[in-house]
Short mmCIF file of C-alpha atoms in Angstrom, two decimals:
data_model
loop_
_atom_site.label_atom_id
_atom_site.label_comp_id
_atom_site.label_asym_id
_atom_site.label_seq_id
_atom_site.Cartn_x
_atom_site.Cartn_y
_atom_site.Cartn_z
CA GLU A 7 -237.93 74.04 73.24
CA VAL A 8 -234.65 72.97 74.79
CA GLN A 9 -233.80 75.28 77.69
CA LEU A 10 -231.29 75.60 80.50
CA LEU A 11 -231.77 78.10 83.31
CA GLU A 12 -229.06 78.76 85.87
CA SER A 13 -229.56 80.23 89.32
CA GLY A 14 -227.69 80.64 92.59
CA GLY A 15 -225.00 83.15 91.69
CA GLY A 16 -224.14 86.14 93.84
CA LEU A 17 -221.52 87.84 95.97
CA VAL A 18 -219.52 85.67 98.36
CA GLN A 19 -216.44 86.30 100.48
CA PRO A 20 -213.14 84.51 99.80
CA GLY A 21 -213.20 81.09 101.44
CA GLY A 22 -216.98 80.93 101.25
CA SER A 23 -219.33 78.52 99.50
CA LEU A 24 -222.09 78.73 96.92
CA ARG A 25 -224.29 76.22 95.10
CA LEU A 26 -225.37 76.83 91.53
CA SER A 27 -228.38 75.12 89.95
CA CYS A 28 -229.32 74.59 86.32
CA ALA A 29 -232.91 73.62 85.50
CA ALA A 30 -233.28 71.74 82.23
CA SER A 31 -236.35 71.33 80.02
CA GLY A 32 -237.30 70.24 76.52
CA PHE A 33 -235.04 67.20 76.25
CA THR A 34 -234.36 63.87 77.97
CA PHE A 35 -232.11 65.19 80.71
CA SER A 36 -230.94 61.81 82.00
CA SER A 37 -229.58 60.91 78.56
CA SER A 38 -227.33 63.95 78.27
CA ALA A 39 -223.90 64.60 79.69
CA MET A 40 -223.69 68.11 81.11
CA SER A 41 -220.95 70.58 81.95
CA TRP A 42 -220.29 73.84 83.71
CA VAL A 43 -218.24 76.40 81.78
CA ARG A 44 -217.17 79.76 83.22
CA GLN A 45 -216.08 83.09 81.82
CA PRO A 46 -214.26 85.69 83.95
CA PRO A 47 -215.26 89.28 83.16
CA GLY A 48 -213.79 90.31 79.82
CA LYS A 49 -211.99 87.01 79.32
CA GLY A 50 -212.42 83.72 77.48
CA LEU A 51 -214.24 80.48 78.20
CA GLU A 52 -212.95 77.91 80.69
CA TRP A 53 -214.47 74.46 81.15
CA VAL A 54 -215.02 73.68 84.85
CA SER A 55 -216.69 70.29 85.38
CA ALA A 56 -218.59 67.59 83.50
CA ILE A 57 -220.95 64.78 84.52
CA SER A 58 -222.32 61.79 82.64
CA GLY A 59 -226.03 61.32 82.04
CA SER A 60 -226.42 58.85 84.87
CA GLY A 61 -224.23 60.89 87.19
CA SER A 62 -221.86 57.99 87.76
CA SER A 63 -218.86 59.75 86.18
CA THR A 64 -217.58 63.23 86.88
CA TYR A 65 -214.57 65.18 85.67
CA ASP A 66 -213.06 68.46 86.86
CA ALA A 67 -210.55 71.00 85.64
CA ASP A 68 -207.38 71.11 87.72
CA SER A 69 -208.19 74.69 88.77
CA VAL A 70 -211.26 73.54 90.74
CA LYS A 71 -210.38 69.96 91.68
CA GLY A 72 -211.02 69.29 95.34
CA ARG A 73 -213.04 72.50 95.75
CA PHE A 74 -215.98 72.17 93.32
CA THR A 75 -218.39 69.23 93.01
CA ILE A 76 -220.72 68.67 90.09
CA SER A 77 -223.87 66.58 90.60
CA ARG A 78 -227.31 66.07 89.10
CA ASP A 79 -230.82 65.02 90.13
CA ASN A 80 -232.40 63.38 87.11
CA SER A 81 -235.76 63.18 88.86
CA LYS A 82 -235.77 66.98 89.02
CA ASN A 83 -234.02 67.61 85.67
CA THR A 84 -231.49 69.73 87.54
CA LEU A 85 -227.71 70.08 87.42
CA TYR A 86 -225.72 71.45 90.35
CA LEU A 87 -222.29 72.89 91.09
CA GLN A 88 -221.25 73.04 94.73
CA MET A 89 -218.40 75.52 95.05
CA ASN A 90 -216.34 75.57 98.25
CA THR A 91 -213.24 77.49 99.35
CA LEU A 92 -213.94 80.16 96.76
CA ARG A 93 -211.15 82.42 95.57
CA ALA A 94 -211.12 85.80 93.83
CA GLU A 95 -210.05 84.06 90.61
CA ASP A 96 -213.30 82.06 90.64
CA THR A 97 -215.18 85.28 89.84
CA ALA A 98 -216.95 84.63 86.55
CA VAL A 99 -220.22 84.06 84.75
CA TYR A 100 -221.00 80.37 85.09
CA PHE A 101 -222.85 78.65 82.24
CA CYS A 102 -224.35 75.19 82.24
CA ALA A 103 -224.17 73.43 78.89
CA LYS A 104 -225.59 70.28 77.29
CA GLU A 105 -223.18 67.99 75.51
CA ILE A 106 -223.83 66.28 72.19
CA LEU A 107 -221.98 63.83 69.97
CA GLY A 108 -218.45 64.98 69.43
CA ALA A 109 -218.16 66.46 72.92
CA ALA A 110 -219.59 69.77 71.74
CA PHE A 111 -222.03 71.93 73.69
CA ASP A 112 -225.17 72.59 71.69
CA THR A 113 -227.31 74.27 74.34
CA TRP A 114 -226.22 76.84 76.91
CA GLY A 115 -227.97 78.63 79.73
CA GLN A 116 -227.93 82.41 80.04
CA GLY A 117 -225.30 82.27 82.78
CA THR A 118 -225.17 83.29 86.43
CA LEU A 119 -222.57 85.68 87.86
CA VAL A 120 -220.46 84.62 90.81
CA THR A 121 -218.40 87.36 92.45
CA VAL A 122 -215.83 86.44 95.10
CA SER A 123 -214.80 89.56 96.97
CA THR A 124 -214.62 91.18 100.39
CA GLU B 15 -202.58 68.70 78.21
CA ILE B 16 -203.59 70.14 74.86
CA VAL B 17 -203.26 73.89 74.34
CA LEU B 18 -205.32 75.54 71.60
CA THR B 19 -203.94 78.72 70.02
CA GLN B 20 -206.28 80.83 67.90
CA SER B 21 -205.11 83.33 65.32
CA PRO B 22 -205.38 86.12 64.66
CA GLY B 23 -206.36 87.62 68.00
CA THR B 24 -208.40 90.27 66.19
CA LEU B 25 -209.59 90.22 62.60
CA SER B 26 -210.88 93.42 60.98
CA LEU B 27 -213.00 92.90 57.89
CA SER B 28 -215.94 94.43 56.06
CA PRO B 29 -219.37 92.92 55.42
CA GLY B 30 -219.30 90.77 52.30
CA GLU B 31 -215.68 89.74 52.79
CA ARG B 32 -214.43 86.26 53.57
CA ALA B 33 -213.16 85.46 57.08
CA THR B 34 -210.68 82.71 57.88
CA LEU B 35 -210.06 81.91 61.54
CA SER B 36 -207.39 79.47 62.67
CA CYS B 37 -207.07 77.14 65.66
CA ARG B 38 -203.85 75.25 66.24
CA ALA B 39 -203.46 72.44 68.79
CA SER B 40 -200.22 71.76 70.64
CA ARG B 41 -200.40 68.11 69.55
CA SER B 42 -202.41 66.08 67.10
CA VAL B 43 -206.07 65.74 68.10
CA SER B 44 -209.14 63.96 66.85
CA SER B 45 -211.18 65.97 64.38
CA SER B 46 -214.26 64.21 65.77
CA TYR B 47 -213.97 66.38 68.85
CA SER B 48 -213.26 69.76 67.28
CA SER B 49 -215.90 72.49 67.64
CA TRP B 50 -216.40 76.21 67.03
CA TYR B 51 -218.60 78.72 68.89
CA GLN B 52 -219.74 82.29 68.33
CA GLN B 53 -220.29 84.63 71.26
CA LYS B 54 -221.79 88.11 71.21
CA PRO B 55 -221.53 90.56 74.13
CA GLY B 56 -223.79 89.65 77.02
CA GLN B 57 -224.86 86.37 75.43
CA ALA B 58 -224.03 82.72 75.89
CA PRO B 59 -221.86 81.03 73.28
CA ARG B 60 -223.62 79.46 70.29
CA LEU B 61 -222.42 76.23 68.72
CA LEU B 62 -221.56 76.66 65.04
CA ILE B 63 -219.50 73.62 64.05
CA TYR B 64 -218.89 70.21 65.65
CA GLY B 65 -216.87 67.24 64.48
CA ALA B 66 -214.61 69.74 62.69
CA SER B 67 -216.98 70.25 59.76
CA SER B 68 -220.61 69.56 60.70
CA ARG B 69 -222.85 72.59 61.04
CA ALA B 70 -225.06 72.75 64.10
CA THR B 71 -228.82 73.07 63.73
CA GLY B 72 -229.89 76.38 62.22
CA ILE B 73 -226.40 77.57 61.31
CA PRO B 74 -226.23 79.25 57.87
CA ASP B 75 -224.18 77.56 55.19
CA ARG B 76 -221.83 80.55 54.93
CA PHE B 77 -220.16 79.02 58.02
CA SER B 78 -217.87 76.06 57.34
CA GLY B 79 -215.25 74.19 59.28
CA SER B 80 -212.28 72.12 58.17
CA GLY B 81 -209.04 70.66 59.38
CA SER B 82 -207.35 67.71 60.97
CA GLY B 83 -204.33 66.84 63.06
CA THR B 84 -203.21 70.08 64.68
CA ASP B 85 -204.76 72.69 62.39
CA PHE B 86 -208.44 73.62 62.19
CA THR B 87 -210.16 76.45 60.35
CA LEU B 88 -213.49 78.24 60.56
CA THR B 89 -214.45 80.03 57.36
CA ILE B 90 -217.25 82.54 56.93
CA SER B 91 -217.72 82.90 53.21
CA ARG B 92 -219.47 86.29 53.06
CA LEU B 93 -219.68 88.28 56.25
CA GLU B 94 -223.05 89.55 57.37
CA PRO B 95 -223.36 92.39 59.94
CA GLU B 96 -224.53 89.91 62.58
CA ASP B 97 -221.37 87.81 62.22
CA PHE B 98 -219.14 90.29 64.02
CA ALA B 99 -218.46 88.63 67.37
CA VAL B 100 -215.88 86.58 69.25
CA TYR B 101 -215.21 83.03 68.03
CA TYR B 102 -213.83 80.17 70.11
CA CYS B 103 -212.53 76.78 69.09
CA GLN B 104 -212.86 73.86 71.47
CA GLN B 105 -211.35 70.41 71.66
CA TYR B 106 -212.04 67.36 73.80
CA ASP B 107 -209.17 65.29 75.17
CA SER B 108 -210.20 61.87 76.43
CA SER B 109 -207.15 61.09 78.55
CA PRO B 110 -207.91 62.46 81.03
CA PRO B 111 -211.33 63.79 80.06
CA LEU B 112 -210.89 67.51 79.47
CA TYR B 113 -212.64 70.13 77.39
CA ILE B 114 -210.26 72.81 76.17
CA PHE B 115 -211.12 76.21 74.67
CA GLY B 116 -208.92 78.47 72.61
CA GLN B 117 -208.44 82.06 73.77
CA GLY B 118 -210.79 83.43 71.11
CA THR B 119 -210.64 85.54 67.95
CA LYS B 120 -212.49 88.84 67.87
CA LEU B 121 -214.01 89.53 64.46
CA GLU B 122 -214.62 93.26 64.17
CA ILE B 123 -216.02 95.56 61.52
CA LYS B 124 -213.36 97.39 59.54
#
């Protein structure tokens, strides 16, 4: 069974840092591009960052550019999101998602909540 | 940057009825990169349609997608109770690489 399991969310103060992890299983992780997508409470979906299967290419939304870094360890089948200089508007549930042909996301994790507040 | 506008914002229908959800792009886009998702409260999104009209694995055939250029449509032929949820369209823009979501359409029971 294809599965994604996020971890690392929690409460952090504005200006702080947090690293999210996403453990993958049931598919050839190194062959799949992956993304992080977030959803603020009660709002819609926002794509955050993407990374190629090899990890050689990464892409970020303007809202997080220069603050968030996506990476992966294919030997551990794990995706990461390093989040620095966090702001209140970064408060959201963060999902990791597996990309398929057509740049669609066919598998999603259950999400991890990040709350940025004093 | 492409902006996706979904309409209506809320759609009130009864089980057994037909639902038509719209997604309009601010400029012409590739249908190869057009997708639709369903999301229920407290759950992750579920992929329904990719490539504008291809159903994802396990998706019932009452769900269909169509469109090209700037206008894309998700149709649910006969609503089942479990279909009431929020639906998002998504598009990929390759220059620069970006994944854009519409704001969502809430499908509620009338």
